[in-house]
mmCIF file of C-alpha atoms in Angstrom:
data_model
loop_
_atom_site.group_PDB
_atom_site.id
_atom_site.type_symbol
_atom_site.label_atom_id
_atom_site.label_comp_id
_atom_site.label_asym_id
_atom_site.label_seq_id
_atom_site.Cartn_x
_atom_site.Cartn_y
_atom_site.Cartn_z
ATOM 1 C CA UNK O 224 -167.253 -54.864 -174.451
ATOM 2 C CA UNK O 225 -166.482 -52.417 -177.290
ATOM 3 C CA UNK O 226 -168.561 -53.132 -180.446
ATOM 4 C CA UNK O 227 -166.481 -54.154 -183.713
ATOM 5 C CA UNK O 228 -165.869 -51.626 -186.152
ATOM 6 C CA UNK O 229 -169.216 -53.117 -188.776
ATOM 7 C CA UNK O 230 -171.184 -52.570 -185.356
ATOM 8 C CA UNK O 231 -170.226 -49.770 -184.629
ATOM 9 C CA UNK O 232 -170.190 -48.364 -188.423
ATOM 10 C CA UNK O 233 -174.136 -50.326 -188.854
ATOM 11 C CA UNK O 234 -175.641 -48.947 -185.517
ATOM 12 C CA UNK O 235 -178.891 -47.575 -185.486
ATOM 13 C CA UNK O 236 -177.819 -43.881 -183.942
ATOM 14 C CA UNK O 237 -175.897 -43.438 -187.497
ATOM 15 C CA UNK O 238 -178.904 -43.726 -189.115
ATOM 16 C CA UNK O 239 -180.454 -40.917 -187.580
ATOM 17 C CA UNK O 240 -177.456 -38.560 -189.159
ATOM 18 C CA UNK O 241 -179.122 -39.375 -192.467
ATOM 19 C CA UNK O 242 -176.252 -39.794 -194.921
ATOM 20 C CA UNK O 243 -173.809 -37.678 -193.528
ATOM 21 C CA UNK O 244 -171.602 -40.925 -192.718
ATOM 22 C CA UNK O 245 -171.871 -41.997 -195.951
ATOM 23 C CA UNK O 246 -168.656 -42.987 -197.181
ATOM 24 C CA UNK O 247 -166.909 -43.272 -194.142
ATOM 25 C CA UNK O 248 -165.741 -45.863 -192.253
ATOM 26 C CA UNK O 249 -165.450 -45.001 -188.673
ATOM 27 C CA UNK O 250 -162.662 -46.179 -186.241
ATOM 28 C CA UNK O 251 -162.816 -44.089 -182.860
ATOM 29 C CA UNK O 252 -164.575 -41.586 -181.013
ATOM 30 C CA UNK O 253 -163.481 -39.475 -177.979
ATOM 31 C CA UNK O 254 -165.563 -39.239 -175.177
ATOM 32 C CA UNK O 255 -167.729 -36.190 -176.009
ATOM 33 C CA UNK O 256 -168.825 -38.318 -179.229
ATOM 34 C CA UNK O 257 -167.085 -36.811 -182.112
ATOM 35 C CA UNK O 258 -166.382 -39.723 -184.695
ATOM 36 C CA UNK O 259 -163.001 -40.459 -186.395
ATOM 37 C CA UNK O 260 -162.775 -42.419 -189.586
ATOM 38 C CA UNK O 261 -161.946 -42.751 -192.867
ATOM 39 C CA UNK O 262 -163.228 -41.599 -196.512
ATOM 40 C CA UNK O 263 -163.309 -44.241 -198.070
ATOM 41 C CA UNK O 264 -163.020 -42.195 -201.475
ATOM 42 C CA UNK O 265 -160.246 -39.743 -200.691
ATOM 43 C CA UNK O 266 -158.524 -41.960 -197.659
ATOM 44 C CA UNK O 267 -158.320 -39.103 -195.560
ATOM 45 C CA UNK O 268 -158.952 -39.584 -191.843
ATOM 46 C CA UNK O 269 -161.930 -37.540 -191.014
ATOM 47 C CA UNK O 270 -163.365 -36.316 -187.886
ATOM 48 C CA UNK O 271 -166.806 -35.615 -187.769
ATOM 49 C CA UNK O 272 -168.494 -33.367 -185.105
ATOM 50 C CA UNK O 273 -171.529 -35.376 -183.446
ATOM 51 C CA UNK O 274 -173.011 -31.527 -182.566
ATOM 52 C CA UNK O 275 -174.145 -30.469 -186.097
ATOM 53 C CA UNK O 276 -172.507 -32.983 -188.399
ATOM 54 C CA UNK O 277 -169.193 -31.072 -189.707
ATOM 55 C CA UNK O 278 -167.143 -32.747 -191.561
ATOM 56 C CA UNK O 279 -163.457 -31.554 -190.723
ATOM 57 C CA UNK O 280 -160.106 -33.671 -192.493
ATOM 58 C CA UNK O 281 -157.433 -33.894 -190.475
ATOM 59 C CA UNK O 282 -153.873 -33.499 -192.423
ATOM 60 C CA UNK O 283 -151.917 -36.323 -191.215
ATOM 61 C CA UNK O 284 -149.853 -38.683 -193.238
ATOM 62 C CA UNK O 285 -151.296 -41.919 -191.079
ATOM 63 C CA UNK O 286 -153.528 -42.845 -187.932
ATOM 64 C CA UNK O 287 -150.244 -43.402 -185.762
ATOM 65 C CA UNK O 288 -148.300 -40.014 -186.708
ATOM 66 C CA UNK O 289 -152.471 -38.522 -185.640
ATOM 67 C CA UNK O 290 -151.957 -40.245 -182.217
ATOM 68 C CA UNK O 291 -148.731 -39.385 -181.571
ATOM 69 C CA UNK O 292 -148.682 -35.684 -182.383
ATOM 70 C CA UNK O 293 -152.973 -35.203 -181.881
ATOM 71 C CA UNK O 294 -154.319 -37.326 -178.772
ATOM 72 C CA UNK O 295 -151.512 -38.311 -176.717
ATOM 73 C CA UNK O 296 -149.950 -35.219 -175.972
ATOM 74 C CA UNK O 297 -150.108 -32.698 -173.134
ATOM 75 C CA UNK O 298 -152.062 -30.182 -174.672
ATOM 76 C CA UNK O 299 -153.990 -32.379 -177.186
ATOM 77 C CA UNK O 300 -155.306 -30.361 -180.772
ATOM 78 C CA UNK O 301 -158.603 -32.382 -181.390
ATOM 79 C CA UNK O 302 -160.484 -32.213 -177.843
ATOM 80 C CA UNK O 303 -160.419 -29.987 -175.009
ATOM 81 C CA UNK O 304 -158.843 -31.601 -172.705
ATOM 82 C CA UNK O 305 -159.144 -28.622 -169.986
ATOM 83 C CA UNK O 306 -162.881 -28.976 -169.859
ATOM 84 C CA UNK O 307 -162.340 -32.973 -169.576
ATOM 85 C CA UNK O 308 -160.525 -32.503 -167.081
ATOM 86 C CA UNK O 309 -162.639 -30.379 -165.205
ATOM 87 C CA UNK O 310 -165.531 -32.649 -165.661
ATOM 88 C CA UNK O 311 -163.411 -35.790 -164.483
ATOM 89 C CA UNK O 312 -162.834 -33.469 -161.012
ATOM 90 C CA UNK O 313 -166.723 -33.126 -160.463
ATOM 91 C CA UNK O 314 -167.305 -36.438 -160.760
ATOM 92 C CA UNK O 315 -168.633 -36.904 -164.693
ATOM 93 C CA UNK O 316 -166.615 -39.728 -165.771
ATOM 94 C CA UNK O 317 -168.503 -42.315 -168.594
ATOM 95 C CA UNK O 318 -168.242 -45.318 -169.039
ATOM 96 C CA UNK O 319 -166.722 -47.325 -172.290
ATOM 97 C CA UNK O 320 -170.837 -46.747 -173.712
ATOM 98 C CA UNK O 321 -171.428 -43.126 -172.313
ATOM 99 C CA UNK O 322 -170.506 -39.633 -173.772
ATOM 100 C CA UNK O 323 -169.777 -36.447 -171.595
ATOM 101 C CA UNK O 324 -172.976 -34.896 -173.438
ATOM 102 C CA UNK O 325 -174.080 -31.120 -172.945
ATOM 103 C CA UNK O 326 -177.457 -31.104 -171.616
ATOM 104 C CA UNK O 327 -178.733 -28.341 -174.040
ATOM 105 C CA UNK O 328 -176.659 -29.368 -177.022
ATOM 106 C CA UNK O 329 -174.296 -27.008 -178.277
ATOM 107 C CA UNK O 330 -176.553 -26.821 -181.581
ATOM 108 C CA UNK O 331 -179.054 -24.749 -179.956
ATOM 109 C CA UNK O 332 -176.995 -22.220 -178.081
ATOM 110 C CA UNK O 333 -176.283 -24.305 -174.874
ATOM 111 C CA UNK O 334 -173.104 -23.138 -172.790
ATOM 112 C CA UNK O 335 -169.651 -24.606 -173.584
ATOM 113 C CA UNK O 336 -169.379 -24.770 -169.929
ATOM 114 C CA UNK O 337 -169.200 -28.114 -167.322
ATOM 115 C CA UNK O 338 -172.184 -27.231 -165.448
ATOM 116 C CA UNK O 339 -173.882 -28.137 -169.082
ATOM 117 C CA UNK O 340 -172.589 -31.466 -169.107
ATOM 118 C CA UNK O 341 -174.063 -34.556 -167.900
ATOM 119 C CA UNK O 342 -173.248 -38.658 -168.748
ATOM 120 C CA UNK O 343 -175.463 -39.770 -171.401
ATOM 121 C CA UNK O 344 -175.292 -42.819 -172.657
ATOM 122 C CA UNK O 345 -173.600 -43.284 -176.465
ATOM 123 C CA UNK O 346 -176.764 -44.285 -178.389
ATOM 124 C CA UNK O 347 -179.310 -41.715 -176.900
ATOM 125 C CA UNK O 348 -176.567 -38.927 -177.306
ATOM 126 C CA UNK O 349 -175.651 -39.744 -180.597
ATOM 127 C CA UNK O 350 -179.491 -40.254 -181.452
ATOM 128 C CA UNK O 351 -180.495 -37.232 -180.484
ATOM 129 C CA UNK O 352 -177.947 -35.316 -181.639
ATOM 130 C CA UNK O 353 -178.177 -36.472 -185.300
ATOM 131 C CA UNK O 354 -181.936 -36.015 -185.429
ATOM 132 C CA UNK O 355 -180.809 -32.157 -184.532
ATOM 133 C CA UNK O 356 -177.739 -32.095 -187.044
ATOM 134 C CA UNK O 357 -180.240 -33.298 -189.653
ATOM 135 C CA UNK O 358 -182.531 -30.528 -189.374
ATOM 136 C CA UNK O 359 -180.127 -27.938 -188.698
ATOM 137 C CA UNK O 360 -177.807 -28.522 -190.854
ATOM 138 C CA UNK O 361 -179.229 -26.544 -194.049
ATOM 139 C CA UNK O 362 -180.026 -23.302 -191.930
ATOM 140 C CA UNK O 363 -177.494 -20.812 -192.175
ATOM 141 C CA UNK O 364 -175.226 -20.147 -189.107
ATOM 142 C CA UNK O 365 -176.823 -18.032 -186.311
ATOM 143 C CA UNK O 366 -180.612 -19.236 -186.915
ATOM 144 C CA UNK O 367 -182.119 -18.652 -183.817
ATOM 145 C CA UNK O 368 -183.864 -21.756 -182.921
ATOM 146 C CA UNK O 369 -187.040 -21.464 -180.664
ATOM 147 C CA UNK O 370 -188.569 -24.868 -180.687
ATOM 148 C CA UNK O 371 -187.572 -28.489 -181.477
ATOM 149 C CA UNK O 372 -189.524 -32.016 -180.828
#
């Protein structure tokens, strides 16, 4: 069963993002675990990226019209639907409460590759990854990372 949106939006993974979900209310994810939601200041439909925290708008005029013309189309603008694909060929399908979740996380220089990927399940992924996204997130771009606990 899919959480409702105040679970999902009062979960215990968020917290580990720190504030970065502050003033958003969140309505959807996709199945690598980028979150989709709303700013609840500017009303602008938001997507942020669960592998370092970035904040990206997305300039549509409503959630249908980002559907329509985003998601359900053959070569979709938002996720990369080739590498989905390939993963759903070898067998790396989640369930409604797992992610397709690279196994060294993006964040510290893993491949952007299917043989990275593995099924994690949607709290430990997002947990994990917003622990890193916290710490990383004020180093500038290209800081070679050598550790983490």
């Amino acid at each position: 069963m899919l959480p409702s949106i105040y679970e999902w939006n009062t979960s215990s993974w968020m917290k580990s993002y720190g504030t970065l979900f502050d003033g958003l209310l969140i309505i959807a994810e996709d199945v690598f675990g980028d979150q989709y939601g709303y700013d609840l200041n500017s009303m602008k439909l938001i997507k942020v990226f669960c592998e370092g925290g970035e904040r990206y708008v997305i300039n549509v005029i409503d959630l249908v019209s980002f559907f329509l013309n985003s998601l359900f189309v053959d070569n979709p603008s938002v996720y990369d639907a080739d590498l989905i694909r390939l993963a759903f060929s070898k067998n790396l399908r989640p369930r409604i409460d797992e992610h397709l979740s690279f196994i060294l996380p993006l964040v510290l220089n893993g491949a952007y590759l299917v043989i990275n990927l593995q099924i994690e399940s949607t709290p430990l992924h997002l947990g994990v990854l917003g622990q890193l996204s916290l710490k990383n997130r004020p180093l500038p771009d290209g800081t070679s990372i050598t550790e983490f606990t």
